[in-house]
Structures are given as C-alpha cells and as structure tokens.
mmCIF file of C-alpha atoms in Angstrom:
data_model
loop_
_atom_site.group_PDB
_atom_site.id
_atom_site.type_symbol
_atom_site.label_atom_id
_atom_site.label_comp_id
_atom_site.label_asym_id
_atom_site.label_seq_id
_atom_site.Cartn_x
_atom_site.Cartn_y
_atom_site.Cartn_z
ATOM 1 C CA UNK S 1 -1.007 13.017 -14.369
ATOM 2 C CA UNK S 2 -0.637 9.620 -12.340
ATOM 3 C CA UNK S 3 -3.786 9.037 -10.582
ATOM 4 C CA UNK S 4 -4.273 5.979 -7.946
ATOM 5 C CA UNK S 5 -7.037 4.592 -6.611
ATOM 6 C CA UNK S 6 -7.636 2.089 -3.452
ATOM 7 C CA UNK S 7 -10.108 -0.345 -3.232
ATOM 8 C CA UNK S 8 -11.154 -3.468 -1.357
ATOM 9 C CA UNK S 9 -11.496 -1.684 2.840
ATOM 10 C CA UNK S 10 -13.779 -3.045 4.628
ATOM 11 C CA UNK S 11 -15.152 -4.130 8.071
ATOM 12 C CA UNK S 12 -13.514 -7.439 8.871
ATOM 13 C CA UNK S 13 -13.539 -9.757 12.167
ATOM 14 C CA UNK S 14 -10.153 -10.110 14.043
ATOM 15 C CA UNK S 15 -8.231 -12.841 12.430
ATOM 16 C CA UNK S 16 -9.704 -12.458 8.756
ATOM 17 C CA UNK S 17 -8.739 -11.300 5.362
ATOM 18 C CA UNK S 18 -8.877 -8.146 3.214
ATOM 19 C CA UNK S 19 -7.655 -7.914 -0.092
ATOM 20 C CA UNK S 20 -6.706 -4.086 -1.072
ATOM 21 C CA UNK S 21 -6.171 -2.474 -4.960
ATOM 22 C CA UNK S 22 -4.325 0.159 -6.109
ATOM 23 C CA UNK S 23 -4.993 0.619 -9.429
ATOM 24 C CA UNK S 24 -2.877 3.323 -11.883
ATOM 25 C CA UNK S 25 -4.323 5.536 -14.380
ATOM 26 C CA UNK S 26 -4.548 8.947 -16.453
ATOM 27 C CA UNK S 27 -0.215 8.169 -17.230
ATOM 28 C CA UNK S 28 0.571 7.039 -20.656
ATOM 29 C CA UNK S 29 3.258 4.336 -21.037
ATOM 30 C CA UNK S 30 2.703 3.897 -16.935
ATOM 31 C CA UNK S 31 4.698 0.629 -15.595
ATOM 32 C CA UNK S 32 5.046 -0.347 -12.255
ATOM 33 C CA UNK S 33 8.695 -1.012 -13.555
ATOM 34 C CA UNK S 34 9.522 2.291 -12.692
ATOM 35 C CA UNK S 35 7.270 2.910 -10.268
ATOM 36 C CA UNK S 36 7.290 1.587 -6.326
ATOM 37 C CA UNK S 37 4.273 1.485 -4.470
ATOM 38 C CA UNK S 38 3.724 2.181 -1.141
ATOM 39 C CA UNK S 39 1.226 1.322 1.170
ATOM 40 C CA UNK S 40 0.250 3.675 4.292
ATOM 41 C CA UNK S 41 -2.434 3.705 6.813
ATOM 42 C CA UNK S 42 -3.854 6.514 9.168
ATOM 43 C CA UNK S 43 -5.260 5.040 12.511
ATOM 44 C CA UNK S 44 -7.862 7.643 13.876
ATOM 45 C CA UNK S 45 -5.645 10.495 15.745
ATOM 46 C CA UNK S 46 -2.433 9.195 14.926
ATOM 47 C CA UNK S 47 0.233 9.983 12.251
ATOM 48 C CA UNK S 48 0.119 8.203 8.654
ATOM 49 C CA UNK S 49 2.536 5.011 8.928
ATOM 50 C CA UNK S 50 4.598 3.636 6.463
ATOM 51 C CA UNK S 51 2.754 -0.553 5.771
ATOM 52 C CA UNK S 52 4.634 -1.779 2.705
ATOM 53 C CA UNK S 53 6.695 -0.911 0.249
ATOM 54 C CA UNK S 54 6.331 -2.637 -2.994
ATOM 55 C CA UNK S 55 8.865 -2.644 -6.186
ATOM 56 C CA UNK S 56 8.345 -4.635 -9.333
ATOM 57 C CA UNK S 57 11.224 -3.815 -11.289
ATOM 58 C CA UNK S 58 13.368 -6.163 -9.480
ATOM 59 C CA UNK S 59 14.079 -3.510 -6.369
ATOM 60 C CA UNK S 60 12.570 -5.733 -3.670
ATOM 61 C CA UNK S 61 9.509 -5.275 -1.545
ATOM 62 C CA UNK S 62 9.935 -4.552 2.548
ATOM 63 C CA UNK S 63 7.354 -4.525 5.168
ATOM 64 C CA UNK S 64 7.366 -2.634 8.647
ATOM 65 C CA UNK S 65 7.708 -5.313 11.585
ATOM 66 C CA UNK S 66 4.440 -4.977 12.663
ATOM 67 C CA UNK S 67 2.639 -6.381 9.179
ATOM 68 C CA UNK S 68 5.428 -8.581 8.662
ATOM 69 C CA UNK S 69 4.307 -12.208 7.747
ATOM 70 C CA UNK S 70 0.933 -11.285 7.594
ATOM 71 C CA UNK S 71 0.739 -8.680 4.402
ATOM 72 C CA UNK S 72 1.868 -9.564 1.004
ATOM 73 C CA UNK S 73 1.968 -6.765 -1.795
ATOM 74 C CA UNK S 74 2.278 -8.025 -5.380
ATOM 75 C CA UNK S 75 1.478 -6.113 -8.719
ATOM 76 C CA UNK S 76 -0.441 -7.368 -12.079
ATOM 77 C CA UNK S 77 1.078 -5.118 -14.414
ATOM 78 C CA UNK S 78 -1.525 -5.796 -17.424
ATOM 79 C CA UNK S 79 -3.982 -4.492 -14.813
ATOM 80 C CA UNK S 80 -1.993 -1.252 -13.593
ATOM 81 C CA UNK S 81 -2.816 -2.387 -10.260
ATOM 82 C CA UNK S 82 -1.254 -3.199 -7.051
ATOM 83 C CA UNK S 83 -2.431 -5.361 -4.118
ATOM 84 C CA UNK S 84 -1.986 -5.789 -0.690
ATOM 85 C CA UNK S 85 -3.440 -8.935 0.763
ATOM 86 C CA UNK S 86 -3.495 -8.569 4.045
ATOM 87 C CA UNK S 87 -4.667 -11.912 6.651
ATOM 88 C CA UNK S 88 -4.423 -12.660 10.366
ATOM 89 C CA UNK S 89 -6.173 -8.639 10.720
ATOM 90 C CA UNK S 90 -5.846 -7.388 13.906
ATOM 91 C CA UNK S 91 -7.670 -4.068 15.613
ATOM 92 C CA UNK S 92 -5.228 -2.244 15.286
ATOM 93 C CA UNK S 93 -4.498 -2.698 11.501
ATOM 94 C CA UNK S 94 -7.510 -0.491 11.983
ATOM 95 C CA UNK S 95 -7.395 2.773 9.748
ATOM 96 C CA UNK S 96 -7.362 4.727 6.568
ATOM 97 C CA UNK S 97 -5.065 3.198 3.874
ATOM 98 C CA UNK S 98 -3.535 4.586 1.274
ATOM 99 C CA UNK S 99 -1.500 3.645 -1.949
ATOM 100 C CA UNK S 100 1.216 6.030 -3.061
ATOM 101 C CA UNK S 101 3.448 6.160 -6.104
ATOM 102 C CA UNK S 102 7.333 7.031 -5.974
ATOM 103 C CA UNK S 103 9.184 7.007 -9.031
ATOM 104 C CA UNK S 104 12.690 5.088 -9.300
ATOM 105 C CA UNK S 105 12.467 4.085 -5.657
ATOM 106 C CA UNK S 106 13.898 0.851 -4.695
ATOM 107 C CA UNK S 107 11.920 -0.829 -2.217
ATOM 108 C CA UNK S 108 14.456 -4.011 -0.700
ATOM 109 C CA UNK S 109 15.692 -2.604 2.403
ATOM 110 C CA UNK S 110 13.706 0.789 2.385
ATOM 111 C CA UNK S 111 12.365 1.416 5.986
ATOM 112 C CA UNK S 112 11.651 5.365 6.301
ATOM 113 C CA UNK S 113 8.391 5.796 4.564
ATOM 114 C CA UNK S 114 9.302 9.045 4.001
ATOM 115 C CA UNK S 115 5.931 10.816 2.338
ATOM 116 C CA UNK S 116 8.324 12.851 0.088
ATOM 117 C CA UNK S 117 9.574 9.804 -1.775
ATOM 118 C CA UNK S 118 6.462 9.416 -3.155
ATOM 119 C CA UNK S 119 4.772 11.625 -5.876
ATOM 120 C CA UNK S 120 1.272 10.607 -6.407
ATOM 121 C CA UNK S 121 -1.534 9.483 -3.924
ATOM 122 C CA UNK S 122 -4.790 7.516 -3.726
ATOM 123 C CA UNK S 123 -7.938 9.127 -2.110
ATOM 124 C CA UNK S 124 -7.272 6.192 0.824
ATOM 125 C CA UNK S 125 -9.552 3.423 1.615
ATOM 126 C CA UNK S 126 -10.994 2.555 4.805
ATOM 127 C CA UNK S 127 -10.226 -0.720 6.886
ATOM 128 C CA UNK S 128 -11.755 -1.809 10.334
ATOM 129 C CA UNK S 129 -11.007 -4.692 12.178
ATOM 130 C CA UNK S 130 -13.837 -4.976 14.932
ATOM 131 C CA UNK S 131 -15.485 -7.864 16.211
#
C-alpha cells in the first residue's frame, strides 16, 4: 500500500521560505511516472484547498492563482519524494498541508482538486506564517 509522508512545516515570518517533502513508500516498483502529486492545505475552519498539482511523467504541473509564482513543486525520483518550495509566505498560506497521490492523473491544465482523484494521503504537515 502507497504510503506518503510530509515534512518540512514550520513557523515562518511573512515573506520567508519553507521547503515541504512528500516522500513515497511501502509500493514496490513506485514511480512518480505514474503517479501525480497533489498538494492541499486546510486553513483552521475552512475546507481543504487544492495548492498544486504536480506530474512528472511529462503531464505538466498547475498551481491555483493564489500560490502562483510563488510555489514550485518538483520531484527527485531516486528519492521517492516530492517537494514544494514555497517563498514570498504569506498569513494566509497558513494551515495544514497535505501531499496526496492520484494515479494516471495529468496535472497541465487540471484545476478541480477534486479529493477523489487522488488515492493515497499523507498524515499533513503543519505551516504557519506569523510574525
């Protein structure tokens, strides 16, 4: 079974950097080839939001407009792991975030972050922008 786990939250100052992981296990043969990553986040009493969408395979990577320019996904496939590098931070960037796995999913031009296009999830890790 595909397990994920986040690391790399923390508390940050507005305007700084946070470099999050999302690293693959327990799947045999496990490529992010196949495999696009998303990242979510939970801000305290609202609904999980699609972040990014990452593909490696060649299907394209897409951001939602408010992370734009600021977040960059990329993937080290000898590592199983995904990042999101995330500068500029911003309050409310503030929340939970989690990585999630959906299989075959082509990422360039994907915009619904719908929860049921991806199979497995991470445990989430938390990130707070605060001054």
């Amino acid at each position: 079974q595909l397990q994920l786990v986040e690391s790399g939250g923390g508390l940050v100052q507005p305007g700084g950097s946070l470099r999050l992981s999302c690293a693959a296990s327990g799947f045999t043969g496990f490529t992010f080839d196949y495999y696009a990553i998303g990242w979510f986040r939970q801000a305290p009493g609202k609904e999980r939001e699609g972040v990014s969408c990452f593909s490696h395979g060649g299907g394209g990577t897409s951001y939602t407009d408010s992370v734009k320019g600021r977040f960059t996904a990329s993937a080290d496939n000898a590592k199983n792991t995904v990042y999101l590098q995330m500068n500029s931070l911003k309050p409310e960037d503030t929340g939970v975030y989690y990585c999630a796995a959906g299989p075959m999913l082509a990422c360039d031009g994907y915009t619904t972050y719908d929860e049921i296009d991806f199979a497995s999830w991470g445990q989430g890790t938390q990130v707070t922008v605060s001054s």
